PDB file of C-alpha atoms in Angstrom:
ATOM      1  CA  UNK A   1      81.030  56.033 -17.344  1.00 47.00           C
ATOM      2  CA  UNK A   2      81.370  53.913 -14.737  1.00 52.00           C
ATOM      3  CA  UNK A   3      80.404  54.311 -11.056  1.00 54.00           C
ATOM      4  CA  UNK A   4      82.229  53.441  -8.162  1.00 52.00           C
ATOM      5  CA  UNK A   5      79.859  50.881  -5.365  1.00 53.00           C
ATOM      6  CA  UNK A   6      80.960  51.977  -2.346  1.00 54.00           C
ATOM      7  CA  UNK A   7      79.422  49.633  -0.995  1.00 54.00           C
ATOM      8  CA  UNK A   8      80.448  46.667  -2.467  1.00 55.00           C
ATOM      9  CA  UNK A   9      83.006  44.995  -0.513  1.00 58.00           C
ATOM     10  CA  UNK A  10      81.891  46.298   2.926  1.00 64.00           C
ATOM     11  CA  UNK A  11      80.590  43.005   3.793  1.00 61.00           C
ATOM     12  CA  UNK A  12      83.546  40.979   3.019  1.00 67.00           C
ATOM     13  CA  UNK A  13      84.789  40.190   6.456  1.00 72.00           C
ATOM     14  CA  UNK A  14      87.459  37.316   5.619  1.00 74.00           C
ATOM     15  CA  UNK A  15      88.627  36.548   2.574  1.00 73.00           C
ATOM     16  CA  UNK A  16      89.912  32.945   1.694  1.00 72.00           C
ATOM     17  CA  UNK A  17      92.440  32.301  -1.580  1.00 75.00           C
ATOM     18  CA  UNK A  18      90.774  30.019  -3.920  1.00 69.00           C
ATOM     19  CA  UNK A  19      93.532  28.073  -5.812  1.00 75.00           C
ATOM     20  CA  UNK A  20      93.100  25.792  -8.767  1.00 73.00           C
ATOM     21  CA  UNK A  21      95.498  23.467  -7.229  1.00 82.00           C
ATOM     22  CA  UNK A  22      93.613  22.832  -4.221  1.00 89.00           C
ATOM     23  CA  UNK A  23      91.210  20.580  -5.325  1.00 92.00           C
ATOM     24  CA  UNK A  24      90.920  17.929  -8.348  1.00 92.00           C
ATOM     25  CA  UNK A  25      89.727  18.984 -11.710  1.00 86.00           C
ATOM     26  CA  UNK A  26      87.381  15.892 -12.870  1.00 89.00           C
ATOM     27  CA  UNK A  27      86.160  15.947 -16.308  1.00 90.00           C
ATOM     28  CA  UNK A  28      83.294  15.792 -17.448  1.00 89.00           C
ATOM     29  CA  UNK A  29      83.679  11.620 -18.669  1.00 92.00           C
ATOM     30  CA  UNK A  30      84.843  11.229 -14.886  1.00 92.00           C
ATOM     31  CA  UNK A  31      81.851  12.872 -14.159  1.00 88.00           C
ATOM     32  CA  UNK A  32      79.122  10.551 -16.069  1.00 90.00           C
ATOM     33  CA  UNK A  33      81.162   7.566 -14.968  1.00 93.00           C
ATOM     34  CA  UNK A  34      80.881   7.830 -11.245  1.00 94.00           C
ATOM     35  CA  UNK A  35      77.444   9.164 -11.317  1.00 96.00           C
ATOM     36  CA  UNK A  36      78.266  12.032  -9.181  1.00 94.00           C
ATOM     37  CA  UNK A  37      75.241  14.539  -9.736  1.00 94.00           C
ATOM     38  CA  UNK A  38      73.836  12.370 -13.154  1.00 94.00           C
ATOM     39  CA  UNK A  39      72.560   8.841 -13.148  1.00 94.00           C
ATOM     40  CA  UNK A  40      74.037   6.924 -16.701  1.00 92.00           C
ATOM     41  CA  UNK A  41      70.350   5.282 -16.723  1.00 93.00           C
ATOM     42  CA  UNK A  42      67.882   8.161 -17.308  1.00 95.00           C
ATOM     43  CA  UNK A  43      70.084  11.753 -16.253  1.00 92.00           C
ATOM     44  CA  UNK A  44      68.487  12.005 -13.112  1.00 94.00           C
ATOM     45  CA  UNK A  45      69.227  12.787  -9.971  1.00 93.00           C
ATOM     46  CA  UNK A  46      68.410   9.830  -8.422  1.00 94.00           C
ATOM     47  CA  UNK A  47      70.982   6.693  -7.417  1.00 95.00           C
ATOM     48  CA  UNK A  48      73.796   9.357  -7.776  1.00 96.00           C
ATOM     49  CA  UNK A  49      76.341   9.901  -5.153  1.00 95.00           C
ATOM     50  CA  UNK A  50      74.979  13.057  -4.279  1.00 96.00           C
ATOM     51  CA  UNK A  51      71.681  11.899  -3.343  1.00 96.00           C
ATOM     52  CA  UNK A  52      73.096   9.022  -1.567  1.00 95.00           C
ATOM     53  CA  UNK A  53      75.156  11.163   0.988  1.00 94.00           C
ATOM     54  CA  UNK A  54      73.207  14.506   1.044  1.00 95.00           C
ATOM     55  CA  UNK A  55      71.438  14.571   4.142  1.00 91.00           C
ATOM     56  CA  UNK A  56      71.367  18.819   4.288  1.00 91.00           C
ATOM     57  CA  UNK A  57      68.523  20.363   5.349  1.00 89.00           C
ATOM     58  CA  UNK A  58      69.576  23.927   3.564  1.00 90.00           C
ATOM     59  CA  UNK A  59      69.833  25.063   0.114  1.00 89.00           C
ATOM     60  CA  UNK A  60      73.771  26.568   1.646  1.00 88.00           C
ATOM     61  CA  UNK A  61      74.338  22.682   2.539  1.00 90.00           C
ATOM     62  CA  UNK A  62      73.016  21.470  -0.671  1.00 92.00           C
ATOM     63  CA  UNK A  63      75.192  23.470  -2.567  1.00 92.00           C
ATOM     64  CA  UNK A  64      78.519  23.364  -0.556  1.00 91.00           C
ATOM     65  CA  UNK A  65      77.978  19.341  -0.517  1.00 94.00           C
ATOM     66  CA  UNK A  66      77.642  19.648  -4.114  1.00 94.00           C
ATOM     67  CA  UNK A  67      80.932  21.439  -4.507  1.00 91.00           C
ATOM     68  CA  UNK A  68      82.439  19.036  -2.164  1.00 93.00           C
ATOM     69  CA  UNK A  69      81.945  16.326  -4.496  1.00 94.00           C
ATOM     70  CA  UNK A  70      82.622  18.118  -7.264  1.00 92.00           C
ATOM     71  CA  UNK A  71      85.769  19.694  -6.551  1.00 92.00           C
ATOM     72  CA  UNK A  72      87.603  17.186  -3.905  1.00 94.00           C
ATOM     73  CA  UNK A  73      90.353  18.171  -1.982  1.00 95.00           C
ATOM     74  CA  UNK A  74      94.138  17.225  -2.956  1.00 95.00           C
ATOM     75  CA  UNK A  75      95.544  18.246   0.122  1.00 94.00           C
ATOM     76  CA  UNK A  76      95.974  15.567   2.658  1.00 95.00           C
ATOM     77  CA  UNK A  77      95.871  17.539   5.883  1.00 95.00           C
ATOM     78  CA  UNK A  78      92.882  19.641   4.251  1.00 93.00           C
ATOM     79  CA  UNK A  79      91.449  16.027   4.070  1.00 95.00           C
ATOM     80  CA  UNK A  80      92.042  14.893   7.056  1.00 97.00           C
ATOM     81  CA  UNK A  81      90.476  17.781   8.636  1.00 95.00           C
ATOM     82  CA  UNK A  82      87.193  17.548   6.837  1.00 94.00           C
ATOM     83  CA  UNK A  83      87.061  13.868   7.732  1.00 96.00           C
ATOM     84  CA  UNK A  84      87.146  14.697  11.674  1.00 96.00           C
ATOM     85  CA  UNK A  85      85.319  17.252  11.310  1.00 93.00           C
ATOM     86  CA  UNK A  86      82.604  15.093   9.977  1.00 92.00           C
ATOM     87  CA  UNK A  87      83.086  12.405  12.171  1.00 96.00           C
ATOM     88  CA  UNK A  88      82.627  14.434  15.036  1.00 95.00           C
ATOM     89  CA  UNK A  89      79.032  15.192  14.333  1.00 92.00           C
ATOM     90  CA  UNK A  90      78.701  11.781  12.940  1.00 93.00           C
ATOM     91  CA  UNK A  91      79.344  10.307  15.841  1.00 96.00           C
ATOM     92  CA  UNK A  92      77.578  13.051  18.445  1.00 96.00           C
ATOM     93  CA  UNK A  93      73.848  12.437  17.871  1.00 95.00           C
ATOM     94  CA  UNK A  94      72.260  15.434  20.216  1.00 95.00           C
ATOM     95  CA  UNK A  95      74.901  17.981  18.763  1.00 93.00           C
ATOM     96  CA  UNK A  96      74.369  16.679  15.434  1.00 92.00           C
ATOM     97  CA  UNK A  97      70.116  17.152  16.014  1.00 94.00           C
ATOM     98  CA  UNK A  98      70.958  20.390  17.514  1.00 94.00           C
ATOM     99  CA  UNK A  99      73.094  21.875  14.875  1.00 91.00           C
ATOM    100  CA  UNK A 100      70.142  21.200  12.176  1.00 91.00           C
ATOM    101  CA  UNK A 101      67.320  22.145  14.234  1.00 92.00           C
ATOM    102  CA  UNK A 102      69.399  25.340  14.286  1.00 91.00           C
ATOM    103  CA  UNK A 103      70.394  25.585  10.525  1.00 88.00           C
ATOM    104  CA  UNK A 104      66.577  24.426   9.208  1.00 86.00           C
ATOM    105  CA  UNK A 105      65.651  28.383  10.095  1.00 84.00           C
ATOM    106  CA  UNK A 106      68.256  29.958   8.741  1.00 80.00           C
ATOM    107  CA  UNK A 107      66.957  29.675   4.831  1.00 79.00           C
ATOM    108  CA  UNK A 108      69.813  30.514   2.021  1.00 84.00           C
ATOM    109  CA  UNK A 109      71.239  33.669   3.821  1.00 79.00           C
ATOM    110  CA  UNK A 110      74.113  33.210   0.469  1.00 82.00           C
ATOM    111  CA  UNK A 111      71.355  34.163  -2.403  1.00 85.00           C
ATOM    112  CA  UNK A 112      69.929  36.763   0.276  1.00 83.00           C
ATOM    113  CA  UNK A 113      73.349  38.259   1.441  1.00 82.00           C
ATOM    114  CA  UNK A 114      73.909  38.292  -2.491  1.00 84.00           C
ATOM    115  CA  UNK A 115      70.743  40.547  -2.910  1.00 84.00           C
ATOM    116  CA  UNK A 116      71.117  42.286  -0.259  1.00 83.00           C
ATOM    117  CA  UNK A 117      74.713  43.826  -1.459  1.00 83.00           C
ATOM    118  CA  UNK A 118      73.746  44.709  -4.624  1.00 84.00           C
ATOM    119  CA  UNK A 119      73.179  49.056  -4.951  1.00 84.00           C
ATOM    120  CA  UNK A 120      69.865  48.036  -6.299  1.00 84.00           C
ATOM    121  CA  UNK A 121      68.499  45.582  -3.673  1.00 83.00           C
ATOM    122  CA  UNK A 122      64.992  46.274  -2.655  1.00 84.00           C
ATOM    123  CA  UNK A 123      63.222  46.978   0.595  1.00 82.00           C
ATOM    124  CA  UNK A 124      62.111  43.356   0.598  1.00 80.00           C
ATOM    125  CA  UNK A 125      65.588  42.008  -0.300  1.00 75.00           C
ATOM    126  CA  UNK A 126      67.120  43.910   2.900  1.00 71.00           C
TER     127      UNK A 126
END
C-alpha cells in the first residue's frame, strides 16, 4: 500500500518546464571528440573544456556548469541572455569577488534541500 508524503512538494516554490527541445542532445562520439568532461589522452579530467572554464567555487556551480556544457542552449534569446549575464560579472570585478565570497559559505544546499525533504531525513540532515 502506498502512502501519501504530504510533504513532498511543499517546498517547490516555482516550477520551471524542462523541454527536450530546449537544449542540444550531443552524443556521446560528440562528446569524446570535443573533450568536454573526458580527455581522448588518458580519460581524465584534465585539459577538458570543463576544467578549462570552471572557475566555481561550489559543488551547485560545479554541477550547473557541467550541465551547461552538456546540454547547450538552442534558443537564441535564451543565449543571448546567458551571455550578458555572464559578461556582466565578467566584466565587474568587486561584484564578481563579492558574489563568491558570498556563495563559498553556502555549501551544496541542492544535496541538503534533497535530504532534508525526504519523510525520513534525520535530525542532522534538517
Amino acid at each position: 500500500m502506498e502512502r501519501p508524503q504530504r510533504c513532498a512538494l511543499s517546498q517547490v516554490v516555482r516550477l520551471r518546464p524542462y523541454r527536450l527541445g530546449d537544449t542540444m542532445a550531443l552524443d556521446e562520439a560528440t562528446g569524446h571528440h570535443l573533450e568536454i568532461f573526458r580527455n581522448s589522452e588518458d580519460g581524465g579530467r584534465a585539459r577538458t573544456l570543463l576544467s578549462r572554464i570552471d572557475q566555481t567555487v561550489t559543488p551547485l556551480g560545479a554541477r550547473r556548469i557541467a550541465r551547461w556544457l552538456g546540454y547547450p542552449l538552442l534558443d537564441p534569446h535564451a543565449i543571448a541572455e546567458r551571455q550578458e549575464a555572464v559578461a556582466y560579472l565578467a566584466s565587474r570585478d568587486r561584484p564578481r569577488r563579492r558574489l563568491r565570497e558570498a556563495l563559498r559559505a553556502v555549501r551544496d544546499l541542492e544535496r541538503r534541500f534533497a535530504k532534508a525533504a525526504r519523510p525520513g531525513a534525520t535530525p542532522r540532515d534538517l
